[in-house]
Every structure is written in C-alpha cells, then in structure tokens.
Short mmCIF file of C-alpha atoms in Angstrom, two decimals:
data_model
loop_
_atom_site.label_atom_id
_atom_site.label_comp_id
_atom_site.label_asym_id
_atom_site.label_seq_id
_atom_site.Cartn_x
_atom_site.Cartn_y
_atom_site.Cartn_z
CA ILE A 1 14.11 -20.78 -7.37
CA ASP A 2 15.47 -22.92 -4.44
CA PRO A 3 13.06 -25.61 -3.29
CA LYS A 4 13.72 -24.67 0.43
CA PHE A 5 13.95 -21.52 0.47
CA ALA A 6 10.95 -19.92 2.03
CA VAL A 7 11.36 -16.21 1.48
CA ALA A 8 11.87 -16.63 -2.18
CA TYR A 9 8.47 -17.71 -2.81
CA VAL A 10 7.33 -15.08 -0.12
CA GLY A 11 8.65 -12.34 -2.96
CA VAL A 12 6.75 -14.50 -5.84
CA ALA A 13 4.07 -13.90 -3.58
CA ASP A 14 4.33 -10.26 -2.78
CA THR A 15 5.81 -9.78 -6.86
CA LEU A 16 2.03 -11.62 -7.72
CA VAL A 17 0.13 -9.29 -5.76
CA LEU A 18 1.72 -6.18 -6.96
CA ARG A 19 0.53 -7.55 -10.27
CA LEU A 20 -3.10 -6.56 -9.41
CA GLY A 21 -1.76 -2.71 -9.97
CA TYR A 22 -1.18 -2.86 -13.95
CA THR A 23 -3.04 -3.63 -16.48
CA GLY A 24 -4.62 -7.23 -18.00
CA TYR A 25 -3.77 -9.65 -14.73
CA PRO A 26 -7.18 -11.27 -12.94
CA LEU A 27 -7.95 -11.26 -9.36
CA GLY A 28 -8.89 -14.33 -8.69
CA ALA A 29 -6.37 -16.48 -10.71
CA THR A 30 -3.99 -14.22 -9.85
CA LEU A 31 -4.46 -14.54 -5.79
CA GLU A 32 -4.72 -17.93 -5.97
CA LYS A 33 -1.07 -18.27 -7.36
CA ALA A 34 -0.25 -15.87 -4.55
CA ASP A 35 -1.96 -17.84 -2.07
CA ALA A 36 0.09 -20.47 -3.20
CA ALA A 37 3.33 -19.48 -2.89
CA ILE A 38 2.20 -18.14 0.56
CA GLN A 39 1.19 -21.86 1.64
CA GLN A 40 4.49 -23.16 0.13
CA ALA A 41 6.75 -20.83 2.49
CA LEU A 42 4.72 -21.40 5.42
CA ALA A 43 4.98 -25.19 4.85
CA LEU A 44 8.68 -24.41 5.17
CA GLU A 45 8.81 -22.29 7.54
CA PRO A 46 5.26 -21.67 10.15
CA GLY A 47 7.07 -18.53 12.24
CA LEU A 48 8.12 -16.80 9.09
CA ALA A 49 6.14 -13.31 10.12
CA GLU A 50 6.98 -12.61 6.60
CA ALA A 51 5.49 -15.09 4.89
CA VAL A 52 2.03 -14.62 7.58
CA ALA A 53 1.44 -11.01 6.66
CA GLY A 54 2.11 -12.38 2.97
CA ALA A 55 -1.71 -14.74 3.89
CA ALA A 56 -2.88 -11.57 5.04
CA THR A 57 -2.64 -9.62 2.99
CA VAL A 58 -4.33 -12.31 0.47
CA ALA A 59 -6.93 -12.70 2.49
CA LEU A 60 -7.47 -9.03 2.85
CA LEU A 61 -7.68 -9.08 -1.09
CA LYS A 62 -10.40 -11.69 -0.72
CA GLU A 63 -12.41 -9.53 1.41
CA ASP A 64 -11.73 -12.02 4.24
CA TYR A 65 -11.21 -9.31 7.03
CA ALA A 66 -11.50 -11.90 10.41
CA ALA A 67 -8.66 -14.19 8.61
CA ALA A 68 -6.74 -10.82 7.51
CA GLU A 69 -6.81 -9.07 10.99
CA ALA A 70 -5.54 -12.41 12.77
CA GLY A 71 -2.90 -13.13 10.27
CA PHE A 72 -1.05 -9.43 10.48
CA ARG A 73 -2.24 -9.23 14.77
CA ARG A 74 0.42 -12.71 14.68
CA ALA A 75 3.22 -11.24 12.61
CA ILE A 76 3.33 -8.25 14.70
CA ASP A 77 3.72 -10.98 17.19
CA LEU A 78 6.25 -12.95 15.36
CA SER A 79 8.12 -9.99 14.09
CA PRO A 80 7.19 -6.65 16.26
CA SER A 81 9.36 -4.28 14.09
CA SER A 82 7.92 -5.62 10.49
CA PRO A 83 6.52 -1.98 8.93
CA THR A 84 4.86 -4.53 6.35
CA ALA A 85 2.40 -5.92 8.88
CA TYR A 86 1.38 -2.48 10.16
CA ARG A 87 1.02 -1.08 7.29
CA GLY A 88 -1.66 -3.94 6.41
CA CYS A 89 -3.14 -3.59 9.60
CA SER A 90 -3.72 -0.13 9.11
CA HIS A 91 -4.70 -0.68 5.36
CA LEU A 92 -7.38 -3.34 6.67
CA TYR A 93 -8.80 -1.33 9.81
CA GLY A 94 -9.10 1.63 7.01
CA LEU A 95 -11.71 -0.81 4.93
CA MET A 96 -13.08 -1.90 8.37
CA GLY A 97 -14.30 1.38 8.96
CA ARG A 98 -11.64 1.50 12.36
CA ASN A 99 -9.85 5.00 11.63
CA ASP A 100 -8.22 5.42 14.73
CA ASP A 101 -6.72 2.18 14.70
CA SER A 102 -5.80 2.74 11.07
CA LEU A 103 -4.16 5.66 12.18
CA ARG A 104 -1.94 4.19 15.51
CA CYS A 105 -0.56 1.35 13.22
CA ALA A 106 -0.11 3.80 10.16
CA LYS A 107 1.74 5.97 12.62
CA LYS A 108 3.71 2.69 13.85
CA ALA A 109 4.64 1.42 10.24
CA ALA A 110 6.20 4.91 9.25
CA GLU A 111 8.15 5.01 12.40
CA LEU A 112 9.60 1.79 11.45
CA ASP A 113 9.89 2.57 7.75
CA PRO A 114 10.18 6.15 7.74
CA LEU A 115 12.06 6.54 4.01
CA SER A 116 8.94 4.00 2.17
CA VAL A 117 6.90 5.37 -0.12
CA SER A 118 4.09 3.24 0.71
CA ALA A 119 4.50 3.93 4.73
CA ASN A 120 3.98 7.40 3.81
CA LEU A 121 1.21 7.10 1.61
CA GLY A 122 -0.49 4.90 3.81
CA LEU A 123 -0.05 7.45 7.05
CA GLY A 124 -1.09 10.19 4.67
CA ARG A 125 -4.88 8.17 4.42
CA ALA A 126 -4.72 7.42 7.62
CA LEU A 127 -4.50 11.18 8.70
CA GLU A 128 -7.28 11.75 6.02
CA ARG A 129 -9.87 9.83 7.60
CA VAL A 130 -9.62 11.43 10.57
CA GLY A 131 -9.65 14.76 9.03
CA ARG A 132 -6.08 15.69 9.20
CA PHE A 133 -5.93 16.99 5.56
CA ASP A 134 -2.65 19.22 6.21
CA ASP A 135 -1.26 16.55 8.28
CA ALA A 136 -1.92 14.39 5.45
CA LEU A 137 -0.10 16.50 2.44
CA ALA A 138 2.16 16.38 4.41
CA ARG A 139 3.25 12.94 4.19
CA TYR A 140 1.97 12.93 0.73
CA ARG A 141 4.78 15.29 0.08
CA LYS A 142 7.00 13.77 2.07
CA ALA A 143 6.21 10.71 -0.28
CA ILE A 144 7.05 12.66 -3.22
CA GLU A 145 10.09 13.91 -1.86
CA ILE A 146 11.22 10.18 -1.47
CA ASP A 147 10.56 9.03 -4.86
CA PRO A 148 8.43 11.82 -7.42
CA SER A 149 8.45 9.01 -10.06
CA VAL A 150 5.57 7.45 -8.36
CA PRO A 151 2.06 8.55 -9.99
CA SER A 152 -0.21 7.50 -6.56
CA SER A 153 1.58 9.97 -4.16
CA TYR A 154 0.58 12.76 -7.21
CA LEU A 155 -2.89 11.47 -6.82
CA PHE A 156 -3.27 11.21 -2.88
CA VAL A 157 -2.33 15.01 -3.09
CA GLY A 158 -4.87 15.81 -5.48
CA SER A 159 -7.69 13.92 -3.91
CA THR A 160 -6.81 16.00 -0.36
CA TYR A 161 -7.60 19.20 -2.38
CA ALA A 162 -10.61 18.37 -4.07
CA HIS A 163 -12.12 16.43 -1.40
CA GLY A 164 -10.97 17.39 2.29
CA LEU A 165 -9.93 20.97 1.19
CA GLY A 166 -12.03 21.85 -1.59
CA ARG A 167 -9.05 23.64 -3.68
CA LEU A 168 -10.08 22.78 -6.65
CA GLY A 169 -7.19 24.55 -8.81
CA GLN A 170 -4.46 23.58 -6.70
CA ALA A 171 -6.27 19.54 -7.33
CA GLY A 172 -6.46 20.16 -10.74
CA GLU A 173 -2.77 21.44 -11.41
CA ILE A 174 -1.75 17.82 -9.27
CA ARG A 175 -3.55 16.12 -12.01
CA SER A 176 -1.25 17.60 -14.12
CA ASP A 177 1.51 16.20 -12.40
CA ALA A 178 0.15 12.83 -11.72
CA ASN A 179 -0.55 12.48 -15.93
CA HIS A 180 2.90 13.45 -16.79
CA VAL A 181 4.34 11.37 -13.68
CA ASN A 182 2.16 8.35 -15.25
CA ARG A 183 3.23 9.02 -18.68
CA LYS A 184 6.66 9.14 -18.13
CA THR A 185 6.93 5.64 -15.63
CA SER A 186 4.56 4.02 -17.77
CA ARG A 187 7.01 4.88 -21.33
CA GLU A 188 9.49 2.99 -19.22
CA GLY A 189 7.59 0.10 -18.29
CA ARG A 190 7.24 1.35 -14.55
CA GLY A 191 3.80 2.42 -15.26
CA ARG A 192 0.87 1.01 -12.32
CA ARG A 193 -3.05 1.41 -14.50
CA ILE A 194 -3.79 4.76 -12.50
CA VAL A 195 -6.86 6.51 -13.27
CA CYS A 196 -5.22 10.05 -12.82
CA THR A 197 -8.63 11.78 -11.75
CA CYS A 198 -8.70 13.40 -8.40
CA GLU A 199 -11.38 11.31 -7.65
CA VAL A 200 -9.43 7.67 -7.03
CA ASP A 201 -9.88 6.82 -3.35
CA GLY A 202 -6.74 4.94 -3.02
CA VAL A 203 -3.19 2.97 -4.34
CA ASP A 204 -1.50 0.58 -1.99
CA VAL A 205 2.20 0.73 -3.94
CA GLY A 206 2.92 -2.49 -1.93
CA ARG A 207 6.19 -1.02 -0.56
#
C-alpha cells in the first residue's frame, strides 16, 4: 500500500467492514482496525468523501448514531453524487425509526447507482419499513437479476413473503433458493455467514 494514497486506506477499511459478514471475525477488533485505516486516510485527505463516509460507517457499527449521521451528511456535502453515503444514511435512519428519511436516502442511492445490488436491497428494505411490500419485492428481484449469486437477496424476498404478505408457501420456496445459492458461493469461497431462514431481518452487502 502506498503510505500517501488515502483511497487505499479507505479500501482497507471497507474490506475489514465487509469481513464482519463472514465467520470468525470479532466485531471490536475488526472495527478498531477499520477505524485506524480510516483515520489514516483522513489524515492524508481530510476532505475525501469516501473516507468521511467510511468513518460514519464505523460510527454506525459502534452504534454512535449521532456521529454516524453527521458523518454521512458531511460526506454527501462533499460528494452529492456518492451512493455510498446515501446508502449509509438510509440504513442509519432505518435503525433510528426515521422511515421516511430512510426511504428518501435509499431512493437517491438507487438513482445514483441503479445497478448496485446493495442500493436495490437497501431501497427494498426502506420500502418494507413503510409497508410497500410489493414494491420491495420488485427491488429484491431486480437485485437478483443484477447478481443471482447473492444469497441475501433471496432471504429478503422470503422474509417479505412470510412477514409482509403472509405467503408462507412462497417464502419456503425462496428459502430453498437461498440455501442453494449460499452453498454454491461457499464452495467457491465467496459465501457469507448467512442463516437461511425467513426470520432473518437484514444483511448489508456493502456494495
């Protein structure tokens, strides 16, 4: 890594955060390493939107919602076309119960990056929070069209069928699809630690 290349440190932090979706990575230690990488990036380029958003993500995972909100807002001010910052804001507001704000940010993220699996999943989650289950399903299906190898997309479909629409038969079929994809990606070394049941509430793929 070039010690003067701020974006590289952001990449290190992003990778560490993504590791949290895999088996065997402790939350505290991983976040400390991610935070150290982000702080190094900010020391090199204090106005780098990706680094500011990265710091906000770390704050979010530490459940420091005030710092996370301030960070995501600053990242958007620095780079209004950054889908990452809007995705982070949407997730944060969803956790805070600010569902309308979550939906607004999710829509913007999907508008800026329409072929992103995460952006479409995030918009689906936000739509679910306001009771728009059919619209949420459409977004999850779009995510599957973009990349059929992401198990969480199927899990969200199953969860919506089961809990949002009460269609347990279809939820079971989707769960089988999710288990099949999860086994396949695990064999290929790309599997996440995902419990393939319709009770799963949410998984953030990060990109």
